[in-house]
Amino acid sequence: MIISAADLKQYIETEESDPVLEVKLQALESLIRKYTNNNFQVRYIRSQSAVLDNQILTPPQYLKIGDTIQISNSLLNNGVYTVKEISNTGIITDSYLIDCQKNLITKVEYPPDVIMGVVNMLKWDLQNRDKVGIQSETISRHSVTYFNMDSDNSVMGYPKSLLGFLKPYIKARF
C-alpha cells in the first residue's frame, strides 16, 4: 500500500473509517500503477519463494511489517500485498495466499512525491468529489459556473493538475 490509513490521517482530517480509506488507497494505488505502467519495484530485493499454509516461506531480505510486496510469475497469487507479520517460518500478508511452489516476491517502494501526490488526490476526492464540474459559485444573486470534466481537463476522474506528479514515472507501453 502506498500509505496506510493511519499515516494518511496525519495529513487529512476526515470522518471516513480506516477500512473505507484503505479501499480508496488501494484503488488509487492500482490507478497509479496502471496509468504510469510502472510497478515501482525494488528489483534487488527479490526472491523466488514458495507459499505454504498462507506463508511466504523464503521471503527476500530487508522486508519489514507494513512493506508492500508484489507476487508475480505465480500460477495463483499474482498481485500486490502488504506484509502483516514476519516470523521465523515466513511472512504473512494482508490477504490469503494459496499454496504454490513458484512465486517471485519483489519489494515495492513508492517515492515520497508519489506518496504526497496520493495524499493530495485523496484530499481532493474527499473534499471536492461532490462538487465536480463547478468552477465558481456566487451566493448573492446566485451564480454558478461549470467547467468541463472531459479528457482535456481530467484524467481518470481527477483534474489533470493533480496528476502532474506522475509524469516522471510514466513508462512506455510496448
mmCIF file of C-alpha atoms in Angstrom:
data_model
loop_
_atom_site.group_PDB
_atom_site.id
_atom_site.type_symbol
_atom_site.label_atom_id
_atom_site.label_comp_id
_atom_site.label_asym_id
_atom_site.label_seq_id
_atom_site.Cartn_x
_atom_site.Cartn_y
_atom_site.Cartn_z
ATOM 1 C CA MET A 1 0.000 0.000 0.000
ATOM 2 C CA ILE A 2 1.286 3.449 -0.849
ATOM 3 C CA ILE A 3 0.377 4.883 2.564
ATOM 4 C CA SER A 4 -1.607 3.423 5.448
ATOM 5 C CA ALA A 5 -4.909 4.907 6.577
ATOM 6 C CA ALA A 6 -3.365 5.804 9.945
ATOM 7 C CA ASP A 7 -0.497 7.692 8.286
ATOM 8 C CA LEU A 8 -2.934 9.401 5.911
ATOM 9 C CA LYS A 9 -4.874 10.823 8.860
ATOM 10 C CA GLN A 10 -1.762 12.785 9.847
ATOM 11 C CA TYR A 11 -2.218 14.833 6.654
ATOM 12 C CA ILE A 12 -6.001 14.865 6.231
ATOM 13 C CA GLU A 13 -8.774 15.359 8.753
ATOM 14 C CA THR A 14 -11.586 13.029 7.771
ATOM 15 C CA GLU A 15 -14.555 11.247 9.254
ATOM 16 C CA GLU A 16 -14.061 8.235 6.961
ATOM 17 C CA SER A 17 -13.347 4.934 8.698
ATOM 18 C CA ASP A 18 -9.993 3.199 8.257
ATOM 19 C CA PRO A 19 -11.398 0.302 6.173
ATOM 20 C CA VAL A 20 -13.038 2.763 3.743
ATOM 21 C CA LEU A 21 -9.819 4.785 3.460
ATOM 22 C CA GLU A 22 -7.786 1.620 2.859
ATOM 23 C CA VAL A 23 -10.061 0.586 -0.014
ATOM 24 C CA LYS A 24 -9.748 4.068 -1.540
ATOM 25 C CA LEU A 25 -5.960 3.943 -1.128
ATOM 26 C CA GLN A 26 -5.798 0.521 -2.784
ATOM 27 C CA ALA A 27 -7.881 1.868 -5.674
ATOM 28 C CA LEU A 28 -5.541 4.857 -6.065
ATOM 29 C CA GLU A 29 -2.509 2.557 -5.960
ATOM 30 C CA SER A 30 -3.974 0.417 -8.725
ATOM 31 C CA LEU A 31 -4.884 3.520 -10.747
ATOM 32 C CA ILE A 32 -1.346 4.955 -10.449
ATOM 33 C CA ARG A 33 0.344 1.654 -11.337
ATOM 34 C CA LYS A 34 -1.829 1.271 -14.445
ATOM 35 C CA TYR A 35 -1.617 4.932 -15.504
ATOM 36 C CA THR A 36 2.174 5.051 -15.250
ATOM 37 C CA ASN A 37 2.775 1.474 -16.423
ATOM 38 C CA ASN A 38 5.264 1.385 -13.539
ATOM 39 C CA ASN A 39 5.324 -1.260 -10.795
ATOM 40 C CA PHE A 40 7.714 0.738 -8.562
ATOM 41 C CA GLN A 41 9.611 -2.475 -7.835
ATOM 42 C CA VAL A 42 12.915 -2.559 -5.972
ATOM 43 C CA ARG A 43 14.407 -5.351 -8.060
ATOM 44 C CA TYR A 44 17.433 -6.010 -5.875
ATOM 45 C CA ILE A 45 15.071 -7.000 -3.025
ATOM 46 C CA ARG A 46 13.581 -10.046 -4.714
ATOM 47 C CA SER A 47 13.427 -13.821 -4.231
ATOM 48 C CA GLN A 48 11.853 -16.956 -5.625
ATOM 49 C CA SER A 49 9.702 -18.344 -2.812
ATOM 50 C CA ALA A 50 7.112 -21.000 -2.096
ATOM 51 C CA VAL A 51 3.813 -20.292 -0.375
ATOM 52 C CA LEU A 52 2.579 -22.887 2.099
ATOM 53 C CA ASP A 53 -0.179 -22.531 4.711
ATOM 54 C CA ASN A 54 -0.690 -18.845 3.850
ATOM 55 C CA GLN A 55 3.002 -18.044 4.482
ATOM 56 C CA ILE A 56 5.789 -16.999 2.151
ATOM 57 C CA LEU A 57 8.499 -19.448 3.187
ATOM 58 C CA THR A 58 11.747 -17.863 1.944
ATOM 59 C CA PRO A 59 10.997 -14.159 1.527
ATOM 60 C CA PRO A 60 13.535 -11.601 0.331
ATOM 61 C CA GLN A 61 15.723 -9.998 2.956
ATOM 62 C CA TYR A 62 15.218 -6.448 4.207
ATOM 63 C CA LEU A 63 11.422 -6.623 4.458
ATOM 64 C CA LYS A 64 9.593 -5.242 7.469
ATOM 65 C CA ILE A 65 5.996 -5.097 8.660
ATOM 66 C CA GLY A 66 3.991 -2.649 6.559
ATOM 67 C CA ASP A 67 6.126 -3.046 3.420
ATOM 68 C CA THR A 68 4.433 -3.648 0.098
ATOM 69 C CA ILE A 69 5.387 -6.682 -1.966
ATOM 70 C CA GLN A 70 4.380 -7.837 -5.415
ATOM 71 C CA ILE A 71 3.965 -11.508 -6.210
ATOM 72 C CA SER A 72 4.433 -12.317 -9.890
ATOM 73 C CA ASN A 73 5.226 -15.347 -12.056
ATOM 74 C CA SER A 74 2.843 -17.333 -9.865
ATOM 75 C CA LEU A 75 0.029 -19.570 -11.015
ATOM 76 C CA LEU A 76 -2.319 -18.438 -8.231
ATOM 77 C CA ASN A 77 -1.064 -15.482 -6.169
ATOM 78 C CA ASN A 78 -0.200 -12.676 -8.598
ATOM 79 C CA GLY A 79 -0.873 -9.291 -7.004
ATOM 80 C CA VAL A 80 0.229 -6.598 -4.585
ATOM 81 C CA TYR A 81 0.173 -7.352 -0.862
ATOM 82 C CA THR A 82 1.159 -5.728 2.428
ATOM 83 C CA VAL A 83 3.392 -7.551 4.925
ATOM 84 C CA LYS A 84 1.406 -8.028 8.148
ATOM 85 C CA GLU A 85 3.590 -10.410 10.130
ATOM 86 C CA ILE A 86 7.153 -11.709 9.977
ATOM 87 C CA SER A 87 8.224 -14.837 11.854
ATOM 88 C CA ASN A 88 10.988 -17.446 11.729
ATOM 89 C CA THR A 89 8.860 -19.595 9.429
ATOM 90 C CA GLY A 90 7.939 -16.898 6.909
ATOM 91 C CA ILE A 91 5.833 -13.850 6.097
ATOM 92 C CA ILE A 92 2.059 -13.432 6.367
ATOM 93 C CA THR A 93 0.355 -10.832 4.154
ATOM 94 C CA ASP A 94 -2.878 -8.855 4.400
ATOM 95 C CA SER A 95 -4.671 -11.314 2.084
ATOM 96 C CA TYR A 96 -4.925 -15.067 1.983
ATOM 97 C CA LEU A 97 -2.338 -16.757 -0.251
ATOM 98 C CA ILE A 98 -2.920 -20.086 -1.964
ATOM 99 C CA ASP A 99 -0.256 -22.800 -1.700
ATOM 100 C CA CYS A 100 2.057 -22.560 -4.704
ATOM 101 C CA GLN A 101 5.672 -23.616 -5.212
ATOM 102 C CA LYS A 102 6.847 -20.890 -7.588
ATOM 103 C CA ASN A 103 6.282 -17.226 -6.694
ATOM 104 C CA LEU A 104 8.529 -14.293 -7.488
ATOM 105 C CA ILE A 105 8.415 -11.926 -4.495
ATOM 106 C CA THR A 106 9.595 -8.337 -5.062
ATOM 107 C CA LYS A 107 9.541 -5.352 -2.741
ATOM 108 C CA VAL A 108 7.525 -2.358 -3.949
ATOM 109 C CA GLU A 109 8.514 1.115 -2.779
ATOM 110 C CA TYR A 110 6.921 4.432 -3.722
ATOM 111 C CA PRO A 111 8.924 7.692 -3.808
ATOM 112 C CA PRO A 112 7.918 10.471 -1.374
ATOM 113 C CA ASP A 113 6.443 12.657 -4.133
ATOM 114 C CA VAL A 114 4.120 9.822 -5.183
ATOM 115 C CA ILE A 115 3.021 9.359 -1.568
ATOM 116 C CA MET A 116 2.261 13.074 -1.174
ATOM 117 C CA GLY A 117 0.542 13.094 -4.576
ATOM 118 C CA VAL A 118 -1.777 10.332 -3.358
ATOM 119 C CA VAL A 119 -2.471 12.337 -0.187
ATOM 120 C CA ASN A 120 -3.429 15.333 -2.351
ATOM 121 C CA MET A 121 -5.579 13.176 -4.632
ATOM 122 C CA LEU A 122 -7.463 11.651 -1.706
ATOM 123 C CA LYS A 123 -7.833 15.058 -0.081
ATOM 124 C CA TRP A 124 -9.349 16.369 -3.330
ATOM 125 C CA ASP A 125 -11.560 13.294 -3.555
ATOM 126 C CA LEU A 126 -12.922 13.721 -0.021
ATOM 127 C CA GLN A 127 -13.448 17.489 -0.285
ATOM 128 C CA ASN A 128 -14.416 18.092 -3.919
ATOM 129 C CA ARG A 129 -15.808 14.893 -5.468
ATOM 130 C CA ASP A 130 -19.389 16.014 -4.833
ATOM 131 C CA LYS A 131 -18.676 19.389 -6.456
ATOM 132 C CA VAL A 132 -17.260 18.037 -9.718
ATOM 133 C CA GLY A 133 -17.928 20.389 -12.590
ATOM 134 C CA ILE A 134 -18.438 23.565 -10.549
ATOM 135 C CA GLN A 135 -15.766 26.142 -11.334
ATOM 136 C CA SER A 136 -17.136 29.059 -9.303
ATOM 137 C CA GLU A 137 -20.209 29.828 -7.263
ATOM 138 C CA THR A 138 -21.561 33.192 -6.068
ATOM 139 C CA ILE A 139 -24.073 33.356 -3.217
ATOM 140 C CA SER A 140 -25.516 36.841 -3.775
ATOM 141 C CA ARG A 141 -27.771 36.756 -6.837
ATOM 142 C CA HIS A 142 -26.846 33.046 -7.058
ATOM 143 C CA SER A 143 -24.434 32.450 -9.915
ATOM 144 C CA VAL A 144 -22.810 29.073 -10.629
ATOM 145 C CA THR A 145 -20.197 28.482 -13.347
ATOM 146 C CA TYR A 146 -19.463 24.954 -14.553
ATOM 147 C CA PHE A 147 -16.403 23.616 -16.308
ATOM 148 C CA ASN A 148 -15.935 20.548 -18.435
ATOM 149 C CA MET A 149 -14.503 17.403 -16.881
ATOM 150 C CA ASP A 150 -13.635 15.952 -20.282
ATOM 151 C CA SER A 151 -10.374 14.417 -21.461
ATOM 152 C CA ASP A 152 -8.762 17.852 -21.837
ATOM 153 C CA ASN A 153 -9.261 18.766 -18.179
ATOM 154 C CA SER A 154 -9.242 15.460 -16.317
ATOM 155 C CA VAL A 155 -7.524 12.105 -16.161
ATOM 156 C CA MET A 156 -9.343 9.124 -14.638
ATOM 157 C CA GLY A 157 -11.838 11.354 -12.838
ATOM 158 C CA TYR A 158 -9.232 13.687 -11.312
ATOM 159 C CA PRO A 159 -8.156 17.129 -12.534
ATOM 160 C CA LYS A 160 -5.010 16.945 -14.672
ATOM 161 C CA SER A 161 -3.214 19.317 -12.316
ATOM 162 C CA LEU A 162 -3.422 16.716 -9.523
ATOM 163 C CA LEU A 163 -1.705 14.047 -11.628
ATOM 164 C CA GLY A 164 1.278 16.104 -12.759
ATOM 165 C CA PHE A 165 3.498 14.447 -10.137
ATOM 166 C CA LEU A 166 3.248 11.160 -12.071
ATOM 167 C CA LYS A 167 4.850 12.458 -15.282
ATOM 168 C CA PRO A 168 8.453 11.433 -14.350
ATOM 169 C CA TYR A 169 7.283 7.896 -13.522
ATOM 170 C CA ILE A 170 5.364 7.114 -16.715
ATOM 171 C CA LYS A 171 6.990 4.251 -18.626
ATOM 172 C CA ALA A 172 6.437 3.484 -22.287
ATOM 173 C CA ARG A 173 3.992 0.743 -23.197
ATOM 174 C CA PHE A 174 5.156 -1.781 -25.763
#
